[in-house]
């Protein structure tokens, strides 16, 4: 071993530098093969003590012993040495004797590396100083420069002082205006104030160190380009600090118009204020103000819209002759989705109506007024002196067609096809359809040719973490599946269980124990569902090992989990002919899935089942001819802000069912059940409605606490099951409607959208009880479990699909509960949120032609003031009392 390599291994960096300084280029190159071999050796375990000790010296020596610029740059930025590099000063010392052009090349190659390469800015800046070449303007270099300038606070000087001393100030500032994600770094270092980047750049511009015209143009161009909120706020801060003169603002009218139209809210507000000042000073033509209004008045930010209407009012007062252009501009707000904005726009037109002194102008305003809500439309007709537009009370509810169940395709015919589907299911997950087809396919192909199946599954199994022959093995499958981990938390766990069984990773005794003893997980409110789901999978795994089944009896016919009775009879007949022993859990799941709602079909299938002459046929016949799925008795309980449901016992689900299925018929108690458990993944929950496809209330009552957490605790994801519950069969009772109510008040938009989908499905199927849902929502909002603003967003989304009458039917029963507190001057839900909710109700009433009275609405409408709640209450009251046109 050479003395250089020995010093590198020992991490004696000073000795390495001394040895390299005494070598010629040729001598250095001769050592590089040894250094490369050492790097390969250390890479196998780069986190042990020997590697961490050697890496800084190796990093320095490898850079010094190569002559190609590309090779040196690649070595310096290597990922394996990223966390144990030589110091920048040391590297600059070793490379300092290279030619200028070579140093420039290395510098720019390193600067082009992504920030994730973690090339130190001090190294790049030192190489720039050493070479005297042009400064790089890549994103990595500019970000490093910004952090270097902003990170010198411990030196006591300011950002301005450090920027003044920078020899590359102009090109780097110009590059910063073109670099993404720079504003957040400015704000992070010094934020706002006299020592901020914005103030420093403005001072440097005033001093002449930066060209003012170029800086202003670059700043405006960056705002026009858009980007992250942090960037937009930072560059807006620079623009404000530059304090543009009126001439500079006038030169950029087109830019302000574009920013007011499409800029981020805070940027648009600044552009609006600049244009407003120009308009009131006579520097903005009415045509340009009209153009601006056409864009701003349809923005969603109400503050901007109100400011634009105020600006139009001031412009009309300043120049009445512009009424022919500006009044139609204001009337564009008649089509705004917010009725308060419509009201403001109408008041502006009313105030200046006398200036509309020509017939064509009044006609134009009258046409625009047809976009107003009915109450305002009549007022506009009186103001303009034109006949009120006729209103047709006919309304047709438009509900999306309910999704139709999809028939499951047969299991894959070949083992190769099944292997591909297993891999896809494990890679991306799947719903009931994909899981059940895959499960049935594994059972069928094990029965036909287990060897061919194992061969087809080999590429999939080799990638599983539990496979003893795999490169990434963490735990042997035997330990994982036997040491108390029998709760199957996902479909992936279920497929892994079967694959491990096929692969020989589980003992027969382990499988037999799981089948005989059941799950050994902690009991919780979900246990009845999870134990039934798990029991079938453990039983299938046991039969795969001991007595393979030709196919499963419980594979559903439809995507909802329903199984057609004639199909189950045919499967039992095949079992009889093949003399196959029926698996208890598989048969129990088949009984729970078999369709009994159609009594005539069930009765016909019962006759065929009885004719089989088997115990299972007789059991199926009795099940099909018994009373249809019934609901247990239930009662409401409260827990904090929540309203929950308890249910009683169902003996029919306990008699003649395996032990692991009997909890499905046992009572559910709010205060005795354990709510927190290991069933936290959403993947497994989508399968629970398919366990009981004609008894969704039994599933909903066990998931109600989880779904209530969406609104009460701001959790995420549990609402994904709501559309499945809506598509399932059986009565939609207390639990289903409460689940839906909590989903509509969920914290996260995707959960609210899932609840809206479920509401529309129930409504389209004729299974929604608007009075029950409305009363539930009223109580939940009143208790603080559901926030009214979230509920307003959900109901507005549902109404936008065309379900105005449905949503009105819900809200007309929710609002009296909330408005009652106003009548008694008691505590009331958030005024802003409640006002939005009343506004949604008013929109639905207007569109559906609803009439009548709402308890306590008159008292809310008669309150003083112009709050959102009061104005929307008046709107709803007037709508409900409006006379219908003939």
Short mmCIF file of N, CA and C in Angstrom, two decimals, residues 99-208:
data_model
loop_
_atom_site.label_atom_id
_atom_site.label_comp_id
_atom_site.label_asym_id
_atom_site.label_seq_id
_atom_site.Cartn_x
_atom_site.Cartn_y
_atom_site.Cartn_z
N UNK A 99 -4.98 25.54 -14.93
CA UNK A 99 -5.15 26.65 -15.87
C UNK A 99 -6.50 27.33 -15.69
N UNK A 100 -6.56 28.60 -16.09
CA UNK A 100 -7.78 29.40 -15.88
C UNK A 100 -8.97 28.80 -16.61
N UNK A 101 -8.80 28.45 -17.88
CA UNK A 101 -9.92 27.90 -18.65
C UNK A 101 -10.42 26.61 -18.04
N UNK A 102 -9.51 25.80 -17.53
CA UNK A 102 -9.89 24.54 -16.89
C UNK A 102 -10.72 24.81 -15.64
N UNK A 103 -10.30 25.79 -14.84
CA UNK A 103 -11.04 26.13 -13.62
C UNK A 103 -12.43 26.66 -13.95
N UNK A 104 -12.52 27.48 -15.00
CA UNK A 104 -13.83 27.99 -15.41
C UNK A 104 -14.74 26.84 -15.82
N UNK A 105 -14.19 25.87 -16.55
CA UNK A 105 -14.97 24.72 -16.99
C UNK A 105 -15.48 23.92 -15.80
N UNK A 106 -14.61 23.63 -14.84
CA UNK A 106 -15.01 22.87 -13.65
C UNK A 106 -16.08 23.64 -12.87
N UNK A 107 -15.87 24.93 -12.73
CA UNK A 107 -16.81 25.76 -11.96
C UNK A 107 -18.21 25.69 -12.56
N UNK A 108 -18.30 25.85 -13.85
CA UNK A 108 -19.62 25.88 -14.48
C UNK A 108 -20.24 24.48 -14.52
N UNK A 109 -19.43 23.44 -14.61
CA UNK A 109 -19.98 22.09 -14.53
C UNK A 109 -20.58 21.81 -13.15
N UNK A 110 -19.86 22.25 -12.13
CA UNK A 110 -20.37 22.06 -10.77
C UNK A 110 -21.63 22.91 -10.52
N UNK A 111 -21.64 24.13 -11.06
CA UNK A 111 -22.78 25.02 -10.85
C UNK A 111 -24.04 24.50 -11.53
N UNK A 112 -23.87 23.70 -12.59
CA UNK A 112 -25.03 23.16 -13.30
C UNK A 112 -25.63 21.94 -12.60
N UNK A 113 -24.97 21.46 -11.57
CA UNK A 113 -25.53 20.34 -10.81
C UNK A 113 -26.76 20.81 -10.03
N UNK A 114 -27.75 19.93 -9.80
CA UNK A 114 -28.92 20.34 -9.01
C UNK A 114 -28.52 20.62 -7.57
N UNK A 115 -29.39 21.33 -6.88
CA UNK A 115 -29.10 21.65 -5.48
C UNK A 115 -28.95 20.40 -4.63
N UNK A 116 -29.65 19.33 -5.02
CA UNK A 116 -29.56 18.09 -4.24
C UNK A 116 -28.15 17.51 -4.23
N UNK A 117 -27.30 17.93 -5.17
CA UNK A 117 -25.91 17.48 -5.18
C UNK A 117 -25.11 18.08 -4.03
N UNK A 118 -25.62 19.16 -3.43
CA UNK A 118 -25.02 19.80 -2.26
C UNK A 118 -23.57 20.22 -2.50
N UNK A 119 -23.31 20.79 -3.67
CA UNK A 119 -21.99 21.37 -3.93
C UNK A 119 -21.90 22.66 -3.13
N UNK A 120 -20.92 22.81 -2.24
CA UNK A 120 -20.87 23.99 -1.38
C UNK A 120 -20.72 25.28 -2.20
N UNK A 121 -21.49 26.30 -1.82
CA UNK A 121 -21.36 27.59 -2.49
C UNK A 121 -19.96 28.15 -2.28
N UNK A 122 -19.36 27.93 -1.12
CA UNK A 122 -18.02 28.46 -0.85
C UNK A 122 -17.00 27.90 -1.83
N UNK A 123 -17.17 26.64 -2.24
CA UNK A 123 -16.28 26.06 -3.24
C UNK A 123 -16.48 26.73 -4.59
N UNK A 124 -17.75 26.90 -5.00
CA UNK A 124 -18.04 27.51 -6.29
C UNK A 124 -17.54 28.95 -6.32
N UNK A 125 -17.84 29.72 -5.26
CA UNK A 125 -17.41 31.12 -5.24
C UNK A 125 -15.89 31.24 -5.22
N UNK A 126 -15.23 30.33 -4.49
CA UNK A 126 -13.77 30.35 -4.46
C UNK A 126 -13.17 30.06 -5.82
N UNK A 127 -13.76 29.11 -6.55
CA UNK A 127 -13.26 28.80 -7.88
C UNK A 127 -13.49 29.98 -8.84
N UNK A 128 -14.61 30.69 -8.67
CA UNK A 128 -14.86 31.87 -9.50
C UNK A 128 -13.79 32.92 -9.24
N UNK A 129 -13.49 33.16 -7.96
CA UNK A 129 -12.44 34.15 -7.63
C UNK A 129 -11.09 33.70 -8.16
N UNK A 130 -10.80 32.40 -8.06
CA UNK A 130 -9.51 31.87 -8.48
C UNK A 130 -9.33 31.99 -9.98
N UNK A 131 -10.40 31.71 -10.73
CA UNK A 131 -10.29 31.71 -12.19
C UNK A 131 -10.46 33.10 -12.78
N UNK A 132 -11.19 33.96 -12.08
CA UNK A 132 -11.48 35.28 -12.63
C UNK A 132 -12.46 35.23 -13.79
N UNK A 133 -13.13 34.09 -13.98
CA UNK A 133 -14.06 33.94 -15.08
C UNK A 133 -15.44 34.49 -14.75
N UNK A 134 -16.38 34.34 -15.67
CA UNK A 134 -17.75 34.84 -15.45
C UNK A 134 -18.44 34.04 -14.34
N UNK A 135 -19.28 34.72 -13.60
CA UNK A 135 -19.99 34.07 -12.50
C UNK A 135 -21.11 33.21 -13.07
N UNK A 136 -21.29 31.98 -12.57
CA UNK A 136 -22.42 31.17 -13.04
C UNK A 136 -23.75 31.77 -12.56
N UNK A 137 -24.76 31.57 -13.34
CA UNK A 137 -26.09 32.08 -12.96
C UNK A 137 -27.11 30.94 -12.93
N UNK A 138 -26.67 29.75 -12.59
CA UNK A 138 -27.58 28.62 -12.48
C UNK A 138 -28.40 28.73 -11.19
N UNK A 139 -29.43 27.93 -11.11
CA UNK A 139 -30.29 27.99 -9.93
C UNK A 139 -29.53 27.62 -8.67
N UNK A 140 -28.70 26.59 -8.74
CA UNK A 140 -27.95 26.17 -7.56
C UNK A 140 -27.02 27.28 -7.08
N UNK A 141 -26.34 27.94 -8.03
CA UNK A 141 -25.40 28.99 -7.63
C UNK A 141 -26.14 30.20 -7.06
N UNK A 142 -27.23 30.60 -7.70
CA UNK A 142 -27.96 31.77 -7.23
C UNK A 142 -28.57 31.51 -5.86
N UNK A 143 -29.13 30.32 -5.67
CA UNK A 143 -29.66 29.98 -4.34
C UNK A 143 -28.56 30.02 -3.30
N UNK A 144 -27.41 29.46 -3.64
CA UNK A 144 -26.29 29.49 -2.70
C UNK A 144 -25.84 30.92 -2.40
N UNK A 145 -25.81 31.76 -3.42
CA UNK A 145 -25.42 33.17 -3.22
C UNK A 145 -26.41 33.87 -2.29
N UNK A 146 -27.70 33.67 -2.53
CA UNK A 146 -28.71 34.32 -1.69
C UNK A 146 -28.57 33.87 -0.24
N UNK A 147 -28.36 32.59 -0.02
CA UNK A 147 -28.21 32.11 1.35
C UNK A 147 -26.91 32.61 1.97
N UNK A 148 -25.88 32.76 1.16
CA UNK A 148 -24.61 33.29 1.67
C UNK A 148 -24.76 34.75 2.08
N UNK A 149 -25.41 35.53 1.23
CA UNK A 149 -25.61 36.95 1.56
C UNK A 149 -26.52 37.09 2.78
N UNK A 150 -27.60 36.31 2.80
CA UNK A 150 -28.54 36.41 3.91
C UNK A 150 -28.07 35.75 5.18
N UNK A 151 -27.04 34.91 5.09
CA UNK A 151 -26.61 34.18 6.28
C UNK A 151 -25.46 34.83 7.01
N UNK A 152 -25.09 36.05 6.66
CA UNK A 152 -23.96 36.71 7.31
C UNK A 152 -24.34 37.59 8.48
N UNK A 153 -25.51 37.33 9.08
CA UNK A 153 -25.98 38.20 10.17
C UNK A 153 -25.02 38.20 11.36
N UNK A 154 -24.28 37.07 11.54
CA UNK A 154 -23.40 37.02 12.71
C UNK A 154 -22.21 37.98 12.57
N UNK A 155 -21.97 38.46 11.35
CA UNK A 155 -20.87 39.41 11.14
C UNK A 155 -21.24 40.82 11.57
N UNK A 156 -22.53 41.06 11.77
CA UNK A 156 -22.96 42.37 12.26
C UNK A 156 -23.34 43.35 11.19
N UNK A 157 -22.95 43.13 9.93
CA UNK A 157 -23.34 44.07 8.88
C UNK A 157 -24.68 43.65 8.28
N UNK A 158 -25.16 44.43 7.33
CA UNK A 158 -26.50 44.22 6.79
C UNK A 158 -26.45 43.58 5.41
N UNK A 159 -27.64 43.16 4.92
CA UNK A 159 -27.73 42.64 3.56
C UNK A 159 -27.25 43.69 2.58
N UNK A 160 -27.63 44.94 2.80
CA UNK A 160 -27.20 46.03 1.92
C UNK A 160 -25.69 46.15 1.90
N UNK A 161 -25.04 46.07 3.07
CA UNK A 161 -23.58 46.18 3.12
C UNK A 161 -22.92 45.05 2.35
N UNK A 162 -23.42 43.85 2.51
CA UNK A 162 -22.79 42.71 1.84
C UNK A 162 -23.02 42.76 0.33
N UNK A 163 -24.21 43.22 -0.08
CA UNK A 163 -24.47 43.33 -1.51
C UNK A 163 -23.59 44.41 -2.15
N UNK A 164 -23.36 45.51 -1.44
CA UNK A 164 -22.52 46.58 -2.00
C UNK A 164 -21.11 46.08 -2.32
N UNK A 165 -20.62 45.14 -1.52
CA UNK A 165 -19.25 44.66 -1.69
C UNK A 165 -19.13 43.55 -2.73
N UNK A 166 -20.25 43.04 -3.20
CA UNK A 166 -20.20 41.90 -4.11
C UNK A 166 -19.79 42.36 -5.51
N UNK A 167 -18.72 41.82 -6.07
CA UNK A 167 -18.27 42.26 -7.40
C UNK A 167 -19.18 41.78 -8.54
N UNK A 168 -20.03 40.81 -8.26
CA UNK A 168 -20.91 40.27 -9.29
C UNK A 168 -22.36 40.64 -9.03
N UNK A 169 -22.59 41.78 -8.42
CA UNK A 169 -23.93 42.17 -7.99
C UNK A 169 -24.92 42.18 -9.16
N UNK A 170 -24.63 42.89 -10.22
CA UNK A 170 -25.60 43.08 -11.30
C UNK A 170 -26.01 41.77 -11.96
N UNK A 171 -25.08 40.91 -12.39
CA UNK A 171 -25.53 39.66 -13.04
C UNK A 171 -26.27 38.72 -12.08
N UNK A 172 -25.88 38.72 -10.81
CA UNK A 172 -26.54 37.82 -9.88
C UNK A 172 -27.94 38.30 -9.52
N UNK A 173 -28.13 39.61 -9.40
CA UNK A 173 -29.47 40.13 -9.14
C UNK A 173 -30.36 39.85 -10.35
N UNK A 174 -29.81 40.08 -11.55
CA UNK A 174 -30.59 39.79 -12.76
C UNK A 174 -30.97 38.31 -12.82
N UNK A 175 -30.03 37.43 -12.42
CA UNK A 175 -30.32 35.99 -12.42
C UNK A 175 -31.35 35.64 -11.36
N UNK A 176 -31.29 36.34 -10.20
CA UNK A 176 -32.26 36.06 -9.13
C UNK A 176 -33.68 36.33 -9.60
N UNK A 177 -33.87 37.36 -10.44
CA UNK A 177 -35.20 37.67 -10.95
C UNK A 177 -35.70 36.59 -11.91
N UNK A 178 -34.82 35.72 -12.37
CA UNK A 178 -35.20 34.66 -13.29
C UNK A 178 -35.21 33.28 -12.62
N UNK A 179 -34.86 33.22 -11.34
CA UNK A 179 -34.69 31.95 -10.66
C UNK A 179 -35.93 31.60 -9.85
N UNK A 180 -36.35 30.35 -9.95
CA UNK A 180 -37.52 29.90 -9.21
C UNK A 180 -37.21 29.76 -7.72
N UNK A 181 -38.25 29.95 -6.92
CA UNK A 181 -38.17 29.72 -5.47
C UNK A 181 -37.11 30.57 -4.80
N UNK A 182 -36.96 31.79 -5.26
CA UNK A 182 -35.98 32.68 -4.65
C UNK A 182 -36.62 33.55 -3.58
N UNK A 183 -37.90 33.86 -3.76
CA UNK A 183 -38.56 34.77 -2.83
C UNK A 183 -38.65 34.21 -1.43
N UNK A 184 -38.91 32.91 -1.32
CA UNK A 184 -38.98 32.31 0.01
C UNK A 184 -37.66 32.39 0.73
N UNK A 185 -36.56 32.29 0.01
CA UNK A 185 -35.23 32.39 0.64
C UNK A 185 -34.95 33.82 1.08
N UNK A 186 -35.41 34.80 0.31
CA UNK A 186 -35.28 36.19 0.75
C UNK A 186 -36.05 36.41 2.05
N UNK A 187 -37.29 35.93 2.06
CA UNK A 187 -38.14 36.17 3.23
C UNK A 187 -37.63 35.40 4.44
N UNK A 188 -37.06 34.22 4.21
CA UNK A 188 -36.61 33.40 5.33
C UNK A 188 -35.43 34.03 6.05
N UNK A 189 -34.57 34.70 5.30
CA UNK A 189 -33.37 35.26 5.93
C UNK A 189 -33.66 36.56 6.70
N UNK A 190 -34.33 37.51 6.06
CA UNK A 190 -34.54 38.79 6.72
C UNK A 190 -35.96 39.30 6.65
N UNK A 191 -36.85 38.61 5.96
CA UNK A 191 -38.25 39.00 5.93
C UNK A 191 -38.44 40.40 5.38
N UNK A 192 -39.29 41.17 6.05
CA UNK A 192 -39.58 42.54 5.63
C UNK A 192 -38.92 43.52 6.58
N UNK A 193 -38.88 44.77 6.16
CA UNK A 193 -38.31 45.80 7.03
C UNK A 193 -37.12 46.48 6.39
N UNK A 194 -36.47 47.35 7.14
CA UNK A 194 -35.38 48.15 6.57
C UNK A 194 -34.16 47.34 6.15
N UNK A 195 -33.98 46.13 6.73
CA UNK A 195 -32.82 45.32 6.36
C UNK A 195 -33.23 44.15 5.46
N UNK A 196 -34.35 44.27 4.80
CA UNK A 196 -34.82 43.20 3.92
C UNK A 196 -34.14 43.28 2.56
N UNK A 197 -34.28 42.20 1.81
CA UNK A 197 -33.76 42.19 0.44
C UNK A 197 -34.44 43.25 -0.41
N UNK A 198 -35.75 43.41 -0.23
CA UNK A 198 -36.47 44.39 -1.04
C UNK A 198 -35.91 45.80 -0.82
N UNK A 199 -35.72 46.17 0.43
CA UNK A 199 -35.19 47.51 0.72
C UNK A 199 -33.75 47.65 0.23
N UNK A 200 -32.98 46.58 0.37
CA UNK A 200 -31.59 46.65 -0.08
C UNK A 200 -31.50 46.84 -1.59
N UNK A 201 -32.30 46.09 -2.34
CA UNK A 201 -32.27 46.24 -3.79
C UNK A 201 -32.76 47.62 -4.21
N UNK A 202 -33.76 48.14 -3.50
CA UNK A 202 -34.24 49.49 -3.83
C UNK A 202 -33.15 50.53 -3.57
N UNK A 203 -32.44 50.41 -2.45
CA UNK A 203 -31.36 51.36 -2.16
C UNK A 203 -30.25 51.27 -3.20
N UNK A 204 -29.88 50.07 -3.58
CA UNK A 204 -28.84 49.90 -4.58
C UNK A 204 -29.26 50.48 -5.93
N UNK A 205 -30.56 50.40 -6.22
CA UNK A 205 -31.07 51.00 -7.46
C UNK A 205 -30.98 52.52 -7.38
N UNK A 206 -31.35 53.08 -6.24
CA UNK A 206 -31.27 54.53 -6.07
C UNK A 206 -29.83 55.01 -6.15
N UNK A 207 -28.90 54.19 -5.66
CA UNK A 207 -27.48 54.59 -5.67
C UNK A 207 -26.84 54.40 -7.03
N UNK A 208 -27.53 53.74 -7.94
CA UNK A 208 -26.99 53.55 -9.28
C UNK A 208 -26.22 52.26 -9.46
#
